């Protein structure tokens, strides 16, 4: 039976210690997107764990907030070392506010390790929802939003990136990626190689900022655009899912069965294998194979 750590939608409801880990979404570009709850917690939290303390200082200055709590750096290279310290603070009754450079912590940003450890100890974990580059890009892309997946950053090495995209070639859901501007052209060209040049793509740049730009087109068109000049800013790429595969033709399935039989597989076994892969009737395929002889 699942257990509950008394997580709640508001920081006022806590577990026995009275403390909580609070994941707070920060603006992805426009300071006006900061919520009132975020502003209040930046001023009231006992501890603020920030991915970049310099960016945090710019944020609180822009919001006119004066944090009363202790501020510490919490990024990908310090997560392992500082997570126990933060857990002890929560266990002692402290509110630990986790913020990253932009958007929701733990989504392609530090935070997962802390949440996993807090849940394992039965400590309260809650969130202050807000801006999300993933959802903003998806909504603006013009591509289907009913089913989607987030793939984060693709591998930097060309071979590993190509292998990952081959795995995603048949993914039917809309896909959202992050990419660095200096790697965008190579990433889009890899999309063309893996998905084909006609797959619909949206490149979302500098979302919510002054120079926000969303370019929509085919993978081939946008790869050529990226290769033609220097791209700057924060980038999210949204890719259309794979089209539904056309139903296999009976003559092609018969040929597949005959190939397996020629390789030594018994007829009934060959029919079963091919029919299962194609999602068709074994009986009808078996009859078609016999009729072709």
mmCIF file of C-alpha atoms in Angstrom:
data_model
loop_
_atom_site.group_PDB
_atom_site.id
_atom_site.type_symbol
_atom_site.label_atom_id
_atom_site.label_comp_id
_atom_site.label_asym_id
_atom_site.label_seq_id
_atom_site.Cartn_x
_atom_site.Cartn_y
_atom_site.Cartn_z
ATOM 1 C CA UNK A 1 0.000 0.000 0.000
ATOM 2 C CA UNK A 2 1.463 3.414 -0.896
ATOM 3 C CA UNK A 3 2.614 5.701 1.878
ATOM 4 C CA UNK A 4 2.102 9.445 2.094
ATOM 5 C CA UNK A 5 4.472 12.073 3.422
ATOM 6 C CA UNK A 6 1.603 14.560 3.905
ATOM 7 C CA UNK A 7 2.592 16.609 0.877
ATOM 8 C CA UNK A 8 0.323 19.594 0.395
ATOM 9 C CA UNK A 9 -0.387 22.348 -2.065
ATOM 10 C CA UNK A 10 0.455 25.060 0.479
ATOM 11 C CA UNK A 11 3.581 25.315 2.633
ATOM 12 C CA UNK A 12 1.403 25.735 5.739
ATOM 13 C CA UNK A 13 0.570 22.006 5.879
ATOM 14 C CA UNK A 14 3.663 20.115 6.999
ATOM 15 C CA UNK A 15 4.838 16.742 8.178
ATOM 16 C CA UNK A 16 5.613 16.089 11.836
ATOM 17 C CA UNK A 17 8.869 18.086 11.830
ATOM 18 C CA UNK A 18 7.146 21.208 10.574
ATOM 19 C CA UNK A 19 9.716 21.567 7.803
ATOM 20 C CA UNK A 20 9.337 21.226 4.049
ATOM 21 C CA UNK A 21 11.219 21.201 0.778
ATOM 22 C CA UNK A 22 9.536 23.719 -1.508
ATOM 23 C CA UNK A 23 10.303 23.578 -5.238
ATOM 24 C CA UNK A 24 9.633 27.038 -6.649
ATOM 25 C CA UNK A 25 9.312 27.896 -10.324
ATOM 26 C CA UNK A 26 11.092 31.120 -11.291
ATOM 27 C CA UNK A 27 10.528 33.297 -14.386
ATOM 28 C CA UNK A 28 12.036 31.936 -17.609
ATOM 29 C CA UNK A 29 12.581 35.434 -18.949
ATOM 30 C CA UNK A 30 9.959 37.953 -17.922
ATOM 31 C CA UNK A 31 10.230 39.042 -14.286
ATOM 32 C CA UNK A 32 6.526 39.872 -14.311
ATOM 33 C CA UNK A 33 5.745 36.149 -14.373
ATOM 34 C CA UNK A 34 6.941 35.703 -10.767
ATOM 35 C CA UNK A 35 4.057 34.593 -8.573
ATOM 36 C CA UNK A 36 3.085 36.208 -5.273
ATOM 37 C CA UNK A 37 3.774 32.927 -3.477
ATOM 38 C CA UNK A 38 7.303 32.857 -4.898
ATOM 39 C CA UNK A 39 7.916 36.424 -3.760
ATOM 40 C CA UNK A 40 6.617 35.678 -0.252
ATOM 41 C CA UNK A 41 8.686 32.527 0.129
ATOM 42 C CA UNK A 42 11.874 34.199 -1.085
ATOM 43 C CA UNK A 43 11.466 36.569 1.827
ATOM 44 C CA UNK A 44 10.319 34.049 4.442
ATOM 45 C CA UNK A 45 12.148 30.753 3.779
ATOM 46 C CA UNK A 46 14.669 29.612 6.357
ATOM 47 C CA UNK A 47 17.049 28.356 3.660
ATOM 48 C CA UNK A 48 17.190 29.209 -0.052
ATOM 49 C CA UNK A 49 19.098 26.665 -2.134
ATOM 50 C CA UNK A 50 19.887 28.301 -5.478
ATOM 51 C CA UNK A 51 21.422 26.871 -8.639
ATOM 52 C CA UNK A 52 23.277 30.167 -9.111
ATOM 53 C CA UNK A 53 23.387 32.577 -6.151
ATOM 54 C CA UNK A 54 24.236 35.508 -8.432
ATOM 55 C CA UNK A 55 21.091 34.969 -10.457
ATOM 56 C CA UNK A 56 19.148 34.647 -7.236
ATOM 57 C CA UNK A 57 20.448 38.020 -6.102
ATOM 58 C CA UNK A 58 19.312 39.583 -9.378
ATOM 59 C CA UNK A 59 15.895 37.954 -8.966
ATOM 60 C CA UNK A 60 15.273 39.144 -5.404
ATOM 61 C CA UNK A 61 16.559 42.612 -6.258
ATOM 62 C CA UNK A 62 14.190 42.809 -9.218
ATOM 63 C CA UNK A 63 11.278 41.691 -7.034
ATOM 64 C CA UNK A 64 12.199 44.003 -4.177
ATOM 65 C CA UNK A 65 12.586 41.090 -1.767
ATOM 66 C CA UNK A 66 14.968 40.921 1.195
ATOM 67 C CA UNK A 67 15.556 37.254 2.085
ATOM 68 C CA UNK A 68 15.811 36.604 5.812
ATOM 69 C CA UNK A 69 17.025 33.035 5.407
ATOM 70 C CA UNK A 70 20.414 31.514 4.704
ATOM 71 C CA UNK A 71 21.383 31.306 1.023
ATOM 72 C CA UNK A 72 23.523 28.486 -0.298
ATOM 73 C CA UNK A 73 24.627 27.270 -3.713
ATOM 74 C CA UNK A 74 22.979 24.049 -4.927
ATOM 75 C CA UNK A 75 23.901 22.960 -8.453
ATOM 76 C CA UNK A 76 24.666 19.754 -10.358
ATOM 77 C CA UNK A 77 28.198 19.554 -8.947
ATOM 78 C CA UNK A 78 27.173 20.123 -5.313
ATOM 79 C CA UNK A 79 23.863 18.236 -5.103
ATOM 80 C CA UNK A 80 25.377 15.068 -3.636
ATOM 81 C CA UNK A 81 27.366 16.921 -0.973
ATOM 82 C CA UNK A 82 24.666 19.381 0.106
ATOM 83 C CA UNK A 83 21.523 17.245 -0.029
ATOM 84 C CA UNK A 84 22.110 15.706 3.463
ATOM 85 C CA UNK A 85 22.548 19.204 4.932
ATOM 86 C CA UNK A 86 19.264 20.375 3.432
ATOM 87 C CA UNK A 87 17.432 17.268 4.619
ATOM 88 C CA UNK A 88 18.652 17.829 8.167
ATOM 89 C CA UNK A 89 17.383 21.399 8.000
ATOM 90 C CA UNK A 90 13.952 20.197 6.887
ATOM 91 C CA UNK A 91 13.919 17.485 9.554
ATOM 92 C CA UNK A 92 14.644 20.222 12.100
ATOM 93 C CA UNK A 93 11.596 22.198 11.024
ATOM 94 C CA UNK A 94 13.059 24.527 8.370
ATOM 95 C CA UNK A 95 11.456 25.607 5.123
ATOM 96 C CA UNK A 96 14.024 24.933 2.392
ATOM 97 C CA UNK A 97 13.185 26.774 -0.811
ATOM 98 C CA UNK A 98 14.835 25.361 -3.938
ATOM 99 C CA UNK A 99 15.132 27.630 -6.988
ATOM 100 C CA UNK A 100 17.014 27.180 -10.248
ATOM 101 C CA UNK A 101 18.072 29.667 -12.898
ATOM 102 C CA UNK A 102 14.705 29.517 -14.661
ATOM 103 C CA UNK A 103 11.546 27.423 -14.554
ATOM 104 C CA UNK A 104 10.707 24.475 -12.322
ATOM 105 C CA UNK A 105 13.475 22.761 -10.319
ATOM 106 C CA UNK A 106 14.096 19.063 -11.057
ATOM 107 C CA UNK A 107 13.039 19.456 -14.722
ATOM 108 C CA UNK A 108 16.379 19.374 -16.572
ATOM 109 C CA UNK A 109 17.707 21.253 -13.530
ATOM 110 C CA UNK A 110 18.913 20.328 -10.012
ATOM 111 C CA UNK A 111 16.234 19.085 -7.637
ATOM 112 C CA UNK A 112 15.467 15.446 -8.358
ATOM 113 C CA UNK A 113 18.118 14.151 -5.970
ATOM 114 C CA UNK A 114 16.754 16.291 -3.126
ATOM 115 C CA UNK A 115 13.134 15.292 -3.777
ATOM 116 C CA UNK A 116 14.019 11.591 -3.970
ATOM 117 C CA UNK A 117 15.930 11.748 -0.691
ATOM 118 C CA UNK A 118 13.240 13.789 1.082
ATOM 119 C CA UNK A 119 10.504 11.386 0.002
ATOM 120 C CA UNK A 120 12.596 8.428 1.219
ATOM 121 C CA UNK A 121 12.807 10.057 4.673
ATOM 122 C CA UNK A 122 9.104 10.869 4.796
ATOM 123 C CA UNK A 123 9.675 14.628 4.710
ATOM 124 C CA UNK A 124 7.208 17.045 3.145
ATOM 125 C CA UNK A 125 7.839 18.088 -0.437
ATOM 126 C CA UNK A 126 5.613 20.673 -2.095
ATOM 127 C CA UNK A 127 5.839 23.110 -4.979
ATOM 128 C CA UNK A 128 5.109 26.645 -6.039
ATOM 129 C CA UNK A 129 4.090 26.155 -9.686
ATOM 130 C CA UNK A 130 4.838 28.719 -12.316
ATOM 131 C CA UNK A 131 6.729 29.342 -15.552
ATOM 132 C CA UNK A 132 7.865 26.343 -17.591
ATOM 133 C CA UNK A 133 9.873 26.548 -20.804
ATOM 134 C CA UNK A 134 8.702 23.037 -21.713
ATOM 135 C CA UNK A 135 4.985 23.817 -21.576
ATOM 136 C CA UNK A 136 5.381 27.314 -23.037
ATOM 137 C CA UNK A 137 7.257 25.964 -26.069
ATOM 138 C CA UNK A 138 4.764 23.132 -26.504
ATOM 139 C CA UNK A 139 1.794 25.497 -26.378
ATOM 140 C CA UNK A 140 3.335 27.922 -28.884
ATOM 141 C CA UNK A 141 4.615 25.284 -31.296
ATOM 142 C CA UNK A 142 1.400 24.762 -33.220
ATOM 143 C CA UNK A 143 1.951 21.003 -32.915
ATOM 144 C CA UNK A 144 -0.345 18.503 -31.135
ATOM 145 C CA UNK A 145 -0.401 19.021 -27.373
ATOM 146 C CA UNK A 146 -2.665 16.169 -26.276
ATOM 147 C CA UNK A 147 0.255 13.750 -25.866
ATOM 148 C CA UNK A 148 3.882 14.811 -25.541
ATOM 149 C CA UNK A 149 7.201 13.849 -23.978
ATOM 150 C CA UNK A 150 10.161 15.879 -22.746
ATOM 151 C CA UNK A 151 13.600 14.704 -23.890
ATOM 152 C CA UNK A 152 15.749 17.499 -22.408
ATOM 153 C CA UNK A 153 19.191 17.975 -23.965
ATOM 154 C CA UNK A 154 20.345 15.441 -26.540
ATOM 155 C CA UNK A 155 23.882 14.019 -26.133
ATOM 156 C CA UNK A 156 26.628 16.376 -27.316
ATOM 157 C CA UNK A 157 28.606 13.731 -29.206
ATOM 158 C CA UNK A 158 27.329 13.232 -32.739
ATOM 159 C CA UNK A 159 27.232 9.420 -32.581
ATOM 160 C CA UNK A 160 25.374 9.315 -29.270
ATOM 161 C CA UNK A 161 22.965 12.004 -30.452
ATOM 162 C CA UNK A 162 22.220 10.068 -33.634
ATOM 163 C CA UNK A 163 21.593 6.871 -31.660
ATOM 164 C CA UNK A 164 19.153 8.627 -29.338
ATOM 165 C CA UNK A 165 17.229 10.093 -32.263
ATOM 166 C CA UNK A 166 17.032 6.715 -33.978
ATOM 167 C CA UNK A 167 15.371 5.417 -30.798
ATOM 168 C CA UNK A 168 12.850 8.274 -31.064
ATOM 169 C CA UNK A 169 12.173 7.846 -34.778
ATOM 170 C CA UNK A 170 8.881 6.043 -34.196
ATOM 171 C CA UNK A 171 7.800 8.084 -31.146
ATOM 172 C CA UNK A 172 4.202 9.129 -31.850
ATOM 173 C CA UNK A 173 3.999 11.877 -29.223
ATOM 174 C CA UNK A 174 5.121 15.461 -29.765
ATOM 175 C CA UNK A 175 8.688 15.802 -28.418
ATOM 176 C CA UNK A 176 10.210 18.780 -26.605
ATOM 177 C CA UNK A 177 13.985 19.257 -26.464
ATOM 178 C CA UNK A 178 16.337 21.859 -25.023
ATOM 179 C CA UNK A 179 19.449 22.848 -26.954
ATOM 180 C CA UNK A 180 22.342 25.266 -26.649
ATOM 181 C CA UNK A 181 22.359 27.902 -29.427
ATOM 182 C CA UNK A 182 25.825 26.959 -30.701
ATOM 183 C CA UNK A 183 24.725 23.320 -31.141
ATOM 184 C CA UNK A 184 21.303 24.026 -32.652
ATOM 185 C CA UNK A 185 22.330 23.659 -36.315
ATOM 186 C CA UNK A 186 23.957 20.274 -35.691
ATOM 187 C CA UNK A 187 20.982 19.123 -33.622
ATOM 188 C CA UNK A 188 18.459 20.097 -36.321
ATOM 189 C CA UNK A 189 20.545 18.432 -39.035
ATOM 190 C CA UNK A 190 20.589 15.273 -36.896
ATOM 191 C CA UNK A 191 16.787 15.510 -36.661
ATOM 192 C CA UNK A 192 16.614 15.621 -40.456
ATOM 193 C CA UNK A 193 18.840 12.545 -40.719
ATOM 194 C CA UNK A 194 16.779 10.593 -38.190
ATOM 195 C CA UNK A 195 13.207 11.816 -38.799
ATOM 196 C CA UNK A 196 13.352 13.024 -42.386
ATOM 197 C CA UNK A 197 13.319 16.578 -43.692
ATOM 198 C CA UNK A 198 9.519 16.860 -43.786
ATOM 199 C CA UNK A 199 8.882 16.378 -40.062
ATOM 200 C CA UNK A 200 7.273 19.538 -38.620
ATOM 201 C CA UNK A 201 9.425 21.421 -36.122
ATOM 202 C CA UNK A 202 9.179 24.583 -34.013
ATOM 203 C CA UNK A 203 12.258 26.389 -32.729
ATOM 204 C CA UNK A 204 11.348 28.563 -29.746
ATOM 205 C CA UNK A 205 13.928 31.178 -28.806
ATOM 206 C CA UNK A 206 14.075 33.585 -25.838
ATOM 207 C CA UNK A 207 10.590 32.670 -24.587
ATOM 208 C CA UNK A 208 8.807 35.479 -22.677
ATOM 209 C CA UNK A 209 11.764 37.823 -23.263
ATOM 210 C CA UNK A 210 11.891 41.004 -25.357
ATOM 211 C CA UNK A 211 13.159 39.215 -28.471
ATOM 212 C CA UNK A 212 10.981 36.107 -28.224
ATOM 213 C CA UNK A 213 10.857 34.254 -31.527
ATOM 214 C CA UNK A 214 9.060 31.078 -32.612
ATOM 215 C CA UNK A 215 9.974 29.661 -36.021
ATOM 216 C CA UNK A 216 7.772 26.931 -37.439
ATOM 217 C CA UNK A 217 8.508 24.789 -40.468
ATOM 218 C CA UNK A 218 9.927 21.463 -41.551
ATOM 219 C CA UNK A 219 13.068 20.002 -40.056
ATOM 220 C CA UNK A 220 14.880 20.585 -43.344
ATOM 221 C CA UNK A 221 13.828 24.244 -43.534
ATOM 222 C CA UNK A 222 14.826 25.039 -39.970
ATOM 223 C CA UNK A 223 18.124 23.147 -40.226
ATOM 224 C CA UNK A 224 19.017 25.310 -43.232
ATOM 225 C CA UNK A 225 17.965 28.450 -41.325
ATOM 226 C CA UNK A 226 20.149 27.555 -38.341
ATOM 227 C CA UNK A 227 23.115 26.747 -40.572
ATOM 228 C CA UNK A 228 22.851 30.089 -42.387
ATOM 229 C CA UNK A 229 23.650 32.337 -39.430
ATOM 230 C CA UNK A 230 24.449 32.665 -35.734
ATOM 231 C CA UNK A 231 21.643 31.721 -33.347
ATOM 232 C CA UNK A 232 21.517 33.219 -29.862
ATOM 233 C CA UNK A 233 19.466 32.857 -26.709
ATOM 234 C CA UNK A 234 17.739 30.100 -24.784
ATOM 235 C CA UNK A 235 16.378 27.452 -27.172
ATOM 236 C CA UNK A 236 13.572 24.906 -26.995
ATOM 237 C CA UNK A 237 12.836 22.669 -29.989
ATOM 238 C CA UNK A 238 9.457 20.996 -30.442
ATOM 239 C CA UNK A 239 9.218 18.131 -32.924
ATOM 240 C CA UNK A 240 6.142 16.492 -34.387
ATOM 241 C CA UNK A 241 5.640 12.854 -33.479
ATOM 242 C CA UNK A 242 6.000 10.082 -36.037
ATOM 243 C CA UNK A 243 3.050 9.536 -38.375
ATOM 244 C CA UNK A 244 0.996 6.401 -37.991
ATOM 245 C CA UNK A 245 2.553 3.619 -40.002
ATOM 246 C CA UNK A 246 0.448 2.502 -42.993
ATOM 247 C CA UNK A 247 -0.977 -1.006 -42.693
ATOM 248 C CA UNK A 248 1.341 -3.638 -44.124
ATOM 249 C CA UNK A 249 0.324 -5.114 -47.476
ATOM 250 C CA UNK A 250 -0.604 -8.792 -47.469
ATOM 251 C CA UNK A 251 1.905 -9.589 -50.226
ATOM 252 C CA UNK A 252 4.703 -8.036 -48.170
ATOM 253 C CA UNK A 253 3.728 -10.117 -45.131
ATOM 254 C CA UNK A 254 3.641 -13.260 -47.251
ATOM 255 C CA UNK A 255 7.133 -12.456 -48.510
ATOM 256 C CA UNK A 256 8.350 -12.019 -44.912
ATOM 257 C CA UNK A 257 6.919 -15.418 -43.976
ATOM 258 C CA UNK A 258 8.536 -17.049 -46.993
ATOM 259 C CA UNK A 259 11.892 -15.508 -46.055
ATOM 260 C CA UNK A 260 11.679 -16.976 -42.551
ATOM 261 C CA UNK A 261 10.683 -20.377 -43.923
ATOM 262 C CA UNK A 262 13.579 -20.301 -46.385
ATOM 263 C CA UNK A 263 15.870 -19.602 -43.418
ATOM 264 C CA UNK A 264 14.654 -22.734 -41.654
ATOM 265 C CA UNK A 265 11.679 -21.574 -39.550
ATOM 266 C CA UNK A 266 8.608 -23.813 -39.548
ATOM 267 C CA UNK A 267 5.683 -22.347 -41.487
ATOM 268 C CA UNK A 268 3.307 -21.962 -38.532
ATOM 269 C CA UNK A 269 6.011 -20.362 -36.404
ATOM 270 C CA UNK A 270 6.938 -17.967 -39.215
ATOM 271 C CA UNK A 271 3.299 -16.976 -39.688
ATOM 272 C CA UNK A 272 2.901 -16.374 -35.956
ATOM 273 C CA UNK A 273 5.995 -14.154 -35.782
ATOM 274 C CA UNK A 274 5.073 -12.026 -38.787
ATOM 275 C CA UNK A 275 1.388 -11.760 -37.837
ATOM 276 C CA UNK A 276 2.227 -10.649 -34.291
ATOM 277 C CA UNK A 277 4.613 -7.970 -35.521
ATOM 278 C CA UNK A 278 2.105 -6.684 -38.073
ATOM 279 C CA UNK A 279 -0.907 -6.975 -35.767
ATOM 280 C CA UNK A 280 -2.833 -9.059 -38.270
ATOM 281 C CA UNK A 281 -4.758 -12.333 -38.191
ATOM 282 C CA UNK A 282 -2.606 -15.490 -38.133
ATOM 283 C CA UNK A 283 -5.349 -17.491 -39.822
ATOM 284 C CA UNK A 284 -5.739 -15.025 -42.695
ATOM 285 C CA UNK A 285 -1.972 -14.730 -43.181
ATOM 286 C CA UNK A 286 -1.566 -18.525 -43.133
ATOM 287 C CA UNK A 287 -4.283 -18.846 -45.797
ATOM 288 C CA UNK A 288 -2.585 -16.150 -47.918
ATOM 289 C CA UNK A 289 0.749 -17.967 -47.726
ATOM 290 C CA UNK A 290 -0.861 -21.254 -48.829
ATOM 291 C CA UNK A 291 -2.701 -19.485 -51.652
ATOM 292 C CA UNK A 292 0.575 -18.008 -52.944
ATOM 293 C CA UNK A 293 2.173 -21.441 -53.423
#
